[in-house]
CSV table of C-alpha atoms in Angstrom, one decimal:
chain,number,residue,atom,x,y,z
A,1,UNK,CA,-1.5,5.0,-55.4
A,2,UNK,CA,-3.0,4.6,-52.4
A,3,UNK,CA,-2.2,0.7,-52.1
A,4,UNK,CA,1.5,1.3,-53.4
A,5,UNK,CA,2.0,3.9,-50.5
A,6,UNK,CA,0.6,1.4,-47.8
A,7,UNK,CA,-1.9,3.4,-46.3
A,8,UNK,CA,-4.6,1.7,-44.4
A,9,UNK,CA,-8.1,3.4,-43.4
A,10,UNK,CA,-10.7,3.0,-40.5
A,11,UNK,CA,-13.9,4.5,-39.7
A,12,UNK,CA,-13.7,6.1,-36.4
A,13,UNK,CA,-15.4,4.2,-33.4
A,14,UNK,CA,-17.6,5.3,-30.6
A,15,UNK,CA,-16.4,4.9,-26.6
A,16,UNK,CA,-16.1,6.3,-23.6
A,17,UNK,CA,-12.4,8.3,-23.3
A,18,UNK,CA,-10.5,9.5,-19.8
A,19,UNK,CA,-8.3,11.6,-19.8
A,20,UNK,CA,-5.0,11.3,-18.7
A,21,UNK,CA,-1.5,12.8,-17.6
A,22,UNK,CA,2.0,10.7,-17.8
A,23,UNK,CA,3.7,10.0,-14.3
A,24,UNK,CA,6.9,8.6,-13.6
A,25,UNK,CA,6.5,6.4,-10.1
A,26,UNK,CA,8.6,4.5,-7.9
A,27,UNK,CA,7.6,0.8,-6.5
A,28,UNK,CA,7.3,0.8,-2.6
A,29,UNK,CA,6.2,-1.6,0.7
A,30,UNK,CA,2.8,-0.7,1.4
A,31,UNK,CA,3.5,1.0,4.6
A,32,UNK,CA,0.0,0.0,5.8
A,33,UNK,CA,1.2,-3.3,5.8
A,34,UNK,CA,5.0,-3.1,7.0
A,35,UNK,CA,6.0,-4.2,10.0
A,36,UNK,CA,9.7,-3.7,12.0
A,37,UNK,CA,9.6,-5.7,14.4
A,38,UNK,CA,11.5,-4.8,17.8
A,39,UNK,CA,11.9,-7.1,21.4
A,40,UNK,CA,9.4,-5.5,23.6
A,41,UNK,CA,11.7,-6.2,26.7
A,42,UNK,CA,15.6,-6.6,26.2
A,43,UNK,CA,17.7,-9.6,26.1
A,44,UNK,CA,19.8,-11.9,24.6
A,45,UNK,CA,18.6,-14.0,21.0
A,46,UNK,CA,18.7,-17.5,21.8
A,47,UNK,CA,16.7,-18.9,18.4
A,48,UNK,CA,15.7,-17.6,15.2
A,49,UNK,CA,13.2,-19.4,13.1
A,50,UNK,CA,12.7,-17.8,9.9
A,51,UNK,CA,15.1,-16.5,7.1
A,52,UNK,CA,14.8,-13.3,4.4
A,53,UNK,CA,12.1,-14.5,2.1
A,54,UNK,CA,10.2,-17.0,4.1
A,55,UNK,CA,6.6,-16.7,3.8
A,56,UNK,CA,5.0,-16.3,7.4
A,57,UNK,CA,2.1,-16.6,9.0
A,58,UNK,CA,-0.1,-13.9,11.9
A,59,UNK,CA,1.2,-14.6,14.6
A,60,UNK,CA,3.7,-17.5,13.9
A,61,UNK,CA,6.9,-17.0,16.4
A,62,UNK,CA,10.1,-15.6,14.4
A,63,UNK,CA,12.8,-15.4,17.2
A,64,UNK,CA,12.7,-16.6,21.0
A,65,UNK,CA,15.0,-14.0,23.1
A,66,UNK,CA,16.5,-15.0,26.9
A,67,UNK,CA,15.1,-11.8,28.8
A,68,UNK,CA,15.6,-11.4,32.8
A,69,UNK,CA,12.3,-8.4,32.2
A,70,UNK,CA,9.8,-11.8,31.1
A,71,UNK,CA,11.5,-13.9,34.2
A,72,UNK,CA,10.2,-11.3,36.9
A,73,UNK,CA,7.5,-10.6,35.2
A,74,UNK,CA,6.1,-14.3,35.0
A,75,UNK,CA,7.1,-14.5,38.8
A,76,UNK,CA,5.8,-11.2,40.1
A,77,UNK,CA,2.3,-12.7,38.3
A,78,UNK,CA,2.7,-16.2,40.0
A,79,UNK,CA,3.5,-14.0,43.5
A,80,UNK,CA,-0.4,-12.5,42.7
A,81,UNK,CA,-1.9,-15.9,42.1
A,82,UNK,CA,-0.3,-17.3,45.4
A,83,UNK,CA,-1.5,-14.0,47.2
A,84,UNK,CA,-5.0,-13.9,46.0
A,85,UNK,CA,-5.4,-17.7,46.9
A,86,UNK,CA,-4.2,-16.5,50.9
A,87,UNK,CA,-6.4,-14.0,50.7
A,88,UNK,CA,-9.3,-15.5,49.8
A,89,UNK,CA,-8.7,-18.2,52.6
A,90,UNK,CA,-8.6,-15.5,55.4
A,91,UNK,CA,-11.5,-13.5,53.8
A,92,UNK,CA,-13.8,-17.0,53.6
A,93,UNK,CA,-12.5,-17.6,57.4
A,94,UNK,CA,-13.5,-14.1,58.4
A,95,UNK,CA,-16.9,-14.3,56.6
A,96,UNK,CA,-17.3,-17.5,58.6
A,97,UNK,CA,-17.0,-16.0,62.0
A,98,UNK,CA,-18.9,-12.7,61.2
A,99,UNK,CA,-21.8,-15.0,59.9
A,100,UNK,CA,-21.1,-16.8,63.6
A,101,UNK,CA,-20.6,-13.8,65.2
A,102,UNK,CA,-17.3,-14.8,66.7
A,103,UNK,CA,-15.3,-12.3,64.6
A,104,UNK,CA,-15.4,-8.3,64.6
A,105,UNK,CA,-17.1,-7.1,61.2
A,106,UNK,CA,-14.1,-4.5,61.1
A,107,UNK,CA,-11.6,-7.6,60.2
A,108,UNK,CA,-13.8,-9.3,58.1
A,109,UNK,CA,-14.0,-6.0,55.6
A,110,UNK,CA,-10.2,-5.9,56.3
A,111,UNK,CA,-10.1,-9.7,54.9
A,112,UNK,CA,-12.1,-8.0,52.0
A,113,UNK,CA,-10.2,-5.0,51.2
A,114,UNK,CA,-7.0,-6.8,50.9
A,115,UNK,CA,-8.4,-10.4,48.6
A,116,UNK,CA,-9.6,-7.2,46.3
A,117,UNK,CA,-6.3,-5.5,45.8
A,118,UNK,CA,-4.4,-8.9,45.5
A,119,UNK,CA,-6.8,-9.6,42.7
A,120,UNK,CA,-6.1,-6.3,41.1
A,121,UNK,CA,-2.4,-6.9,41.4
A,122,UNK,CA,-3.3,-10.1,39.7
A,123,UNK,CA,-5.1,-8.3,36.7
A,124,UNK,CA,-1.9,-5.7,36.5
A,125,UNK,CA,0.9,-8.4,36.6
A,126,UNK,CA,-1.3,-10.9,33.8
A,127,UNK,CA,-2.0,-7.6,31.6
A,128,UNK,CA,1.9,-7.3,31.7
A,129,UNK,CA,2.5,-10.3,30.1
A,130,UNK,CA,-0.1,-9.8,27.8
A,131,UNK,CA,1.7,-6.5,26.8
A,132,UNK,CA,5.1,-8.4,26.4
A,133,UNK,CA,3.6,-10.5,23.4
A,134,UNK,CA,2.0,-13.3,25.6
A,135,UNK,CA,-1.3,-15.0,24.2
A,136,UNK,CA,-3.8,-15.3,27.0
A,137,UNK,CA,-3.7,-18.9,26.5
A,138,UNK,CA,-0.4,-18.3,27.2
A,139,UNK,CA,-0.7,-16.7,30.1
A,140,UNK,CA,-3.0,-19.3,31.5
A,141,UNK,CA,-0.1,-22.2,30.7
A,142,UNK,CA,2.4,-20.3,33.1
A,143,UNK,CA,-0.4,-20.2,35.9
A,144,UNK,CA,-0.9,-24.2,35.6
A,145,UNK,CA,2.6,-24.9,34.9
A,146,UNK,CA,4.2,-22.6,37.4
A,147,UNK,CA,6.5,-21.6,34.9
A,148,UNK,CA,9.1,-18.5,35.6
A,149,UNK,CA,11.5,-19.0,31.9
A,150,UNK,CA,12.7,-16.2,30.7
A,151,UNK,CA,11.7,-17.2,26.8
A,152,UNK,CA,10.0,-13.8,25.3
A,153,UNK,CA,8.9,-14.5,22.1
A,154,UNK,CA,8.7,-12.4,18.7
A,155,UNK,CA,5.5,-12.6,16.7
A,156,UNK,CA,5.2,-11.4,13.3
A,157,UNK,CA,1.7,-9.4,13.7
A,158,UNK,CA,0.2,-10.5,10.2
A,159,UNK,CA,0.9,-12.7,7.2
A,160,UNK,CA,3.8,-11.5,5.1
A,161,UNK,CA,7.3,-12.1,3.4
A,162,UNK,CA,10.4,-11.3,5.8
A,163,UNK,CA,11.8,-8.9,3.6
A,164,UNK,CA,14.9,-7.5,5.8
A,165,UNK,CA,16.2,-9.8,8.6
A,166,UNK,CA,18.9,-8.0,11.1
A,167,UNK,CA,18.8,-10.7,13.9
A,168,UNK,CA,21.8,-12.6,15.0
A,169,UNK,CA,22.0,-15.8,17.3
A,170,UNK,CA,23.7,-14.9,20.8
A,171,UNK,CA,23.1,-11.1,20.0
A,172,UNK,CA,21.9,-8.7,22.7
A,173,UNK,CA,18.8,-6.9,21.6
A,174,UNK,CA,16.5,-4.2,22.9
A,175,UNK,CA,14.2,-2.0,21.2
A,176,UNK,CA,16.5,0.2,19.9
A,177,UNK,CA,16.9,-1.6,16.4
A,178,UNK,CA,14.2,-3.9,14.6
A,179,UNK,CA,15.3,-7.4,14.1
A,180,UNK,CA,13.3,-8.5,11.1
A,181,UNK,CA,11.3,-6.5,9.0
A,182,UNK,CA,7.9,-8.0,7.3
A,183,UNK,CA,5.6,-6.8,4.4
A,184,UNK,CA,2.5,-8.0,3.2
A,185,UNK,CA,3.6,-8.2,-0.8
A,186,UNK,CA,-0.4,-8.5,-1.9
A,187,UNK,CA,-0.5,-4.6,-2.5
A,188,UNK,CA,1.7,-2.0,-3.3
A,189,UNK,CA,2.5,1.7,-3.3
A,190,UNK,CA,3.3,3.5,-6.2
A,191,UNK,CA,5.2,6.8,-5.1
A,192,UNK,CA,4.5,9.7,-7.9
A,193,UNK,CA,5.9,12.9,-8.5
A,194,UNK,CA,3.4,15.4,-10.2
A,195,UNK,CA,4.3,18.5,-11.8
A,196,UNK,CA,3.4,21.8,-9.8
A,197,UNK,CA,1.0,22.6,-13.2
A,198,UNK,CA,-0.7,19.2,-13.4
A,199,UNK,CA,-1.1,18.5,-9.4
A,200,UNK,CA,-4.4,20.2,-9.7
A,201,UNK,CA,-5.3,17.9,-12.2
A,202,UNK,CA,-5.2,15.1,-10.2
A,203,UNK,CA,-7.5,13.6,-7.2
A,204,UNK,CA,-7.8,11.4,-4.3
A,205,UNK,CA,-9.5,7.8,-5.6
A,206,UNK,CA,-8.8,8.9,-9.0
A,207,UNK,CA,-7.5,5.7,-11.0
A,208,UNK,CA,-4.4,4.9,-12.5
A,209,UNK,CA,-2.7,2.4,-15.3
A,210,UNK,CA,1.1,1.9,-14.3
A,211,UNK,CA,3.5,-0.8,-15.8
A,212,UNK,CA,6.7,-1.4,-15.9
A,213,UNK,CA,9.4,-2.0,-18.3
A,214,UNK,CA,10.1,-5.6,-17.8
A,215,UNK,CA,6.5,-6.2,-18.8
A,216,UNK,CA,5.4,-2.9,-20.7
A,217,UNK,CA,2.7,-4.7,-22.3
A,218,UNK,CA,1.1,-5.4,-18.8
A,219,UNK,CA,-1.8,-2.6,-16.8
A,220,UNK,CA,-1.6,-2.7,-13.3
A,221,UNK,CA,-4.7,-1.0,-12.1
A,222,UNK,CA,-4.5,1.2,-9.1
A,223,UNK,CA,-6.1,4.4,-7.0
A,224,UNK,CA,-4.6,7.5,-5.4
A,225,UNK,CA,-5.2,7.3,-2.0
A,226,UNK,CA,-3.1,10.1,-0.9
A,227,UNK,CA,-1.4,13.3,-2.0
A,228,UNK,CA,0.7,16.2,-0.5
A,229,UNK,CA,-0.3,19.0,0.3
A,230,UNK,CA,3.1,20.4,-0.5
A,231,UNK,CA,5.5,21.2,-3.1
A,232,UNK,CA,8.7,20.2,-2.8
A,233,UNK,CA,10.9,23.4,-3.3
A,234,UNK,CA,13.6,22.0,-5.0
A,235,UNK,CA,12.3,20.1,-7.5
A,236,UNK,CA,8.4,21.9,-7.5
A,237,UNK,CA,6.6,18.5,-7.7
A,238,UNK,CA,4.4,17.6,-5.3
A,239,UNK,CA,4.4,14.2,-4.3
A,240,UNK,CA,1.1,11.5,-4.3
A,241,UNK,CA,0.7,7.9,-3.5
A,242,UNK,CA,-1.4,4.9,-5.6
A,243,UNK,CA,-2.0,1.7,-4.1
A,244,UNK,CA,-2.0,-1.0,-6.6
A,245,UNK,CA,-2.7,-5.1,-6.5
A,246,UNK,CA,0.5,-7.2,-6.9
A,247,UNK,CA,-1.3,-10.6,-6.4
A,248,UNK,CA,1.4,-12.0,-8.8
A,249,UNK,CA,4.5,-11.0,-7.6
A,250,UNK,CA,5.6,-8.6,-10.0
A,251,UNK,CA,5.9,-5.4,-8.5
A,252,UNK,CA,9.3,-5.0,-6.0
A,253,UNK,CA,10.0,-2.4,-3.8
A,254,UNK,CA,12.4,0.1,-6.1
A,255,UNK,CA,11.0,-0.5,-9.2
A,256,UNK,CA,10.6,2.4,-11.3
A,257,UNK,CA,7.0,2.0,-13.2
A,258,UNK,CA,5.5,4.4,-15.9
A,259,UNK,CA,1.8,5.6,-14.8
A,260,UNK,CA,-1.3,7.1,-16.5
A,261,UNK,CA,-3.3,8.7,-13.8
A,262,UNK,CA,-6.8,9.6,-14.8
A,263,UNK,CA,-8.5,13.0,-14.7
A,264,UNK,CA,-11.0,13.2,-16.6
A,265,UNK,CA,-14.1,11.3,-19.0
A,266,UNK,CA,-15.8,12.2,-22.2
A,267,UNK,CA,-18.4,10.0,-22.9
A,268,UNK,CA,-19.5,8.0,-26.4
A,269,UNK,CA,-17.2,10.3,-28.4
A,270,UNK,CA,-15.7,9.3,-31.2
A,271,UNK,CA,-12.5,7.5,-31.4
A,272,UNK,CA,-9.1,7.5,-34.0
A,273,UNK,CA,-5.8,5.6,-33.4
A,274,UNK,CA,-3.3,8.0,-31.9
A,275,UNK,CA,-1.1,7.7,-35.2
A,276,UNK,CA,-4.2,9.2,-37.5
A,277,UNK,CA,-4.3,12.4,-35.4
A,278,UNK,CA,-1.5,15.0,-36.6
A,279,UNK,CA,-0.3,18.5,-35.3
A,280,UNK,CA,0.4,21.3,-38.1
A,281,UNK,CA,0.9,25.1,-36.7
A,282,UNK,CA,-0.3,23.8,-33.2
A,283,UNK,CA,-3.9,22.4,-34.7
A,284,UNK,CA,-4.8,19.2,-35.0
A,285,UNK,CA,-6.2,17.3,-38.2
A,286,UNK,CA,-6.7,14.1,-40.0
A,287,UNK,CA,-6.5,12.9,-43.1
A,288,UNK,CA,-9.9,11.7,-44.7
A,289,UNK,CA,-10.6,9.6,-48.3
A,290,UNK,CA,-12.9,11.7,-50.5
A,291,UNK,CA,-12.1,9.4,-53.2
A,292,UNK,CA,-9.6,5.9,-54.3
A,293,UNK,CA,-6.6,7.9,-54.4
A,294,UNK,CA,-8.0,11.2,-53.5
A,295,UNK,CA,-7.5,12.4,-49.6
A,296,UNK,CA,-8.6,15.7,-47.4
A,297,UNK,CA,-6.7,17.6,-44.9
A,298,UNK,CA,-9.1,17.8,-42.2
A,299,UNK,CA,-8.9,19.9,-39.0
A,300,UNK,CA,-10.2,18.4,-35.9
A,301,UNK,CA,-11.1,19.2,-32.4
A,302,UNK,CA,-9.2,16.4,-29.9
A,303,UNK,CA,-10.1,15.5,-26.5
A,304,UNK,CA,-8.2,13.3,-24.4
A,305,UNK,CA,-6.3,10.1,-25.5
A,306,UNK,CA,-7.1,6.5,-23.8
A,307,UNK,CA,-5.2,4.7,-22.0
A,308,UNK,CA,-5.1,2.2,-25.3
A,309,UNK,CA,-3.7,5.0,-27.5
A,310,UNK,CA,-6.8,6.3,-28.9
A,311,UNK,CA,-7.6,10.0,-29.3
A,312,UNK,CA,-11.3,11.7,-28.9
A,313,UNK,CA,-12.6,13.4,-31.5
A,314,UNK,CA,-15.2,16.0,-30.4
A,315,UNK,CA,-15.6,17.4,-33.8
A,316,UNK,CA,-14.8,17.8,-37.2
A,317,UNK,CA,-15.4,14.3,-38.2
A,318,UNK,CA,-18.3,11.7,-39.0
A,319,UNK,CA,-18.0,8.3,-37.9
A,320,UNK,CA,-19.1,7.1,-41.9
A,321,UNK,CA,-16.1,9.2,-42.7
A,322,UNK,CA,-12.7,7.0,-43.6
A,323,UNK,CA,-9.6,8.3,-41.8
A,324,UNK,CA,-5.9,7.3,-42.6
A,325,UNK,CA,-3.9,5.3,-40.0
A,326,UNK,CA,-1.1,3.8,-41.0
A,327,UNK,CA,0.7,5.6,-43.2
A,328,UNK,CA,-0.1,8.9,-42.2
A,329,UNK,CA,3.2,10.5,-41.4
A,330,UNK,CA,4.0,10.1,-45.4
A,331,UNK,CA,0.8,11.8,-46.4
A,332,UNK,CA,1.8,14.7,-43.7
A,333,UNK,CA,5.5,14.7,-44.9
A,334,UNK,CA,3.9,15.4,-48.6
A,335,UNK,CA,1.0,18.0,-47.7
A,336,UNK,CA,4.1,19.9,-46.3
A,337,UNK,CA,6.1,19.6,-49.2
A,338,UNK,CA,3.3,20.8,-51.2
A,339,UNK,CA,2.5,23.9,-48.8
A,340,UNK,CA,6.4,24.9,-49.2
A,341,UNK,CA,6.3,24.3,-52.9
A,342,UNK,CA,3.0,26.6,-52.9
A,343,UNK,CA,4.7,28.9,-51.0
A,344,UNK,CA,7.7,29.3,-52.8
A,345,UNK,CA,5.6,30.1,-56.3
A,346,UNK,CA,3.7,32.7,-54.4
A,347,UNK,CA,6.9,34.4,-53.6
């Protein structure tokens, strides 16, 4: 009877179980590793060099922009240099002459005073290129070269993808909108919404499984790394963060993802197949071969169910013991048959 009714049996297995609540998540940029990118001195876009999509590197130059700022400021620096290198003529003259004793030592500290500031001035103007994106090599090409252009350069600050891409050839542009933006795809966030009764449940560096529904059969591993420490009063969820790998590619910003964050372990306990474990007036049981064609209701104590489906049982059963699996919906459909047939006699 057994055989005709398709059942199939298992002994339970030993393993570690977590325990785990169901999340619902959205896909975002790892805000860690966004970048908007903004002209640090205004003017007008005279090149762009890279497209949405385009793969760049730390660094690399994305747009060149005509600004009148970078013009002064590359000629105030050159003014410096020219003005240290007078100083430091009248200063080695005057040193001359006090070591002679030809010169007053008052002029001579003078001479000094003044080569000291210029060099300052020097320090301030070079630092002010530095802070309009300038390299220091850089910096040292427009001292050789003598160069006063007005080419200020954008820079994307670390590898990414150009994900959003706002600049326009000929367009004036200040810091008031981001020309391109830039993420660094590698990793992810995954932004969760935990019920108010199960945010408690949950911790920072606690793990998570989360997939998504064009590849349901895939885990992406993950870890909280943040959560509020609010509720939100509309909804009464309370919002958390995972970050998550996406070496591959998969993950996109939007992407709605199904997550299993874990809260909890029970260690070598025995294990059933999430189908073999049944709920009749709220308790749990299983159903166990005495004999061939001969089968107990048994009720069970359950822990937490696995990330692969499995359930912990934490008593009630033997691992020597043989539990139904599939097929064990029909055995419950009869047993409740029977208890209504049983009941109506006793009536």
């Amino acid at each position: 009877s057994a055989e005709l009714a398709g059942l199939t049996l298992e002994h339970p297995g030993r393993g570690t179980s977590a325990a785990s609540i169901e999340l619902l998540g959205e896909v975002r940029y790892n805000g860690n590793r966004l970048a908007k990118l903004t002209p640090l001195a205004p003017g007008v876009i005279t090149d762009i060099r890279v497209d949405v999509g385009d793969q760049v590197e730390e660094g690399q130059i994305l747009a060149v922009i005509n600004s009148v700022a970078v013009a002064q400021a590359k000629s105030a620096y050159l003014s410096k240099i020219a003005e240290v290198e007078a100083r430091t003529t009248v200063f080695e003259r005057e040193q001359k002459l006090v070591n002679e004793n030809i010169a007053a030592r008052r002029d001579f500290q003078d001479a000094q005073a003044a080569l000291k500031l210029a060099e300052l001035e020097v320090r301030r103007t070079h630092q002010q290129l530095i802070n309009l994106g300038f390299t220091e090599s850089e910096v040292a090409d427009i001292a050789a070269e003598q160069s006063s252009s007005s080419d200020l350069y954008v820079r994307a600050p670390f590898a990414g993808s150009v994900v959003e891409r706002t600049a326009v050839l000929g367009e004036a542009a200040d810091s008031e909108g981001s020309l391109f933006e830039i993420a660094d795809l590698s990793t992810m966030w995954i932004e969760l919404a935990v019920p108010e009764e199960q945010a408690f449940q949950i911790e920072r560096g606690g793990e998570i499984v989360a997939s998504v529904r064009a590849l349901p059969e895939m885990e992406i591993p993950g870890q909280i790394t943040w959560i509020s420490p609010r509720i939100d009063e509309r909804t009464r969820m309370v919002r958390a963060r995972a970050t998550v790998q996406n070496d591959r590619g998969i993950l996109r910003h939007g992407m709605f993802t199904e997550v299993s964050a874990m809260i909890g372990g029970t260690s070598n306990s025995l294990l059933v197949p999430g189908e073999a474990v049944h709920e009749i007036d709220g308790t749990s049981f299983v159903f166990v071969r005495q004999e061939p064609d001969l089968f107990a209701v048994r009720r069970v104590d359950v822990g937490p169910r696995t990330a692969s489906g499995t359930i912990a049982i934490l008593a009630g059963l033997t691992e020597i013991e043989s539990v139904v699996t599939g097929g064990s919906f029909t055995m419950k459909t009869e047993f409740l048959k029977s208890r209504l047939g049983a009941g109506c006699v006793d009536d």
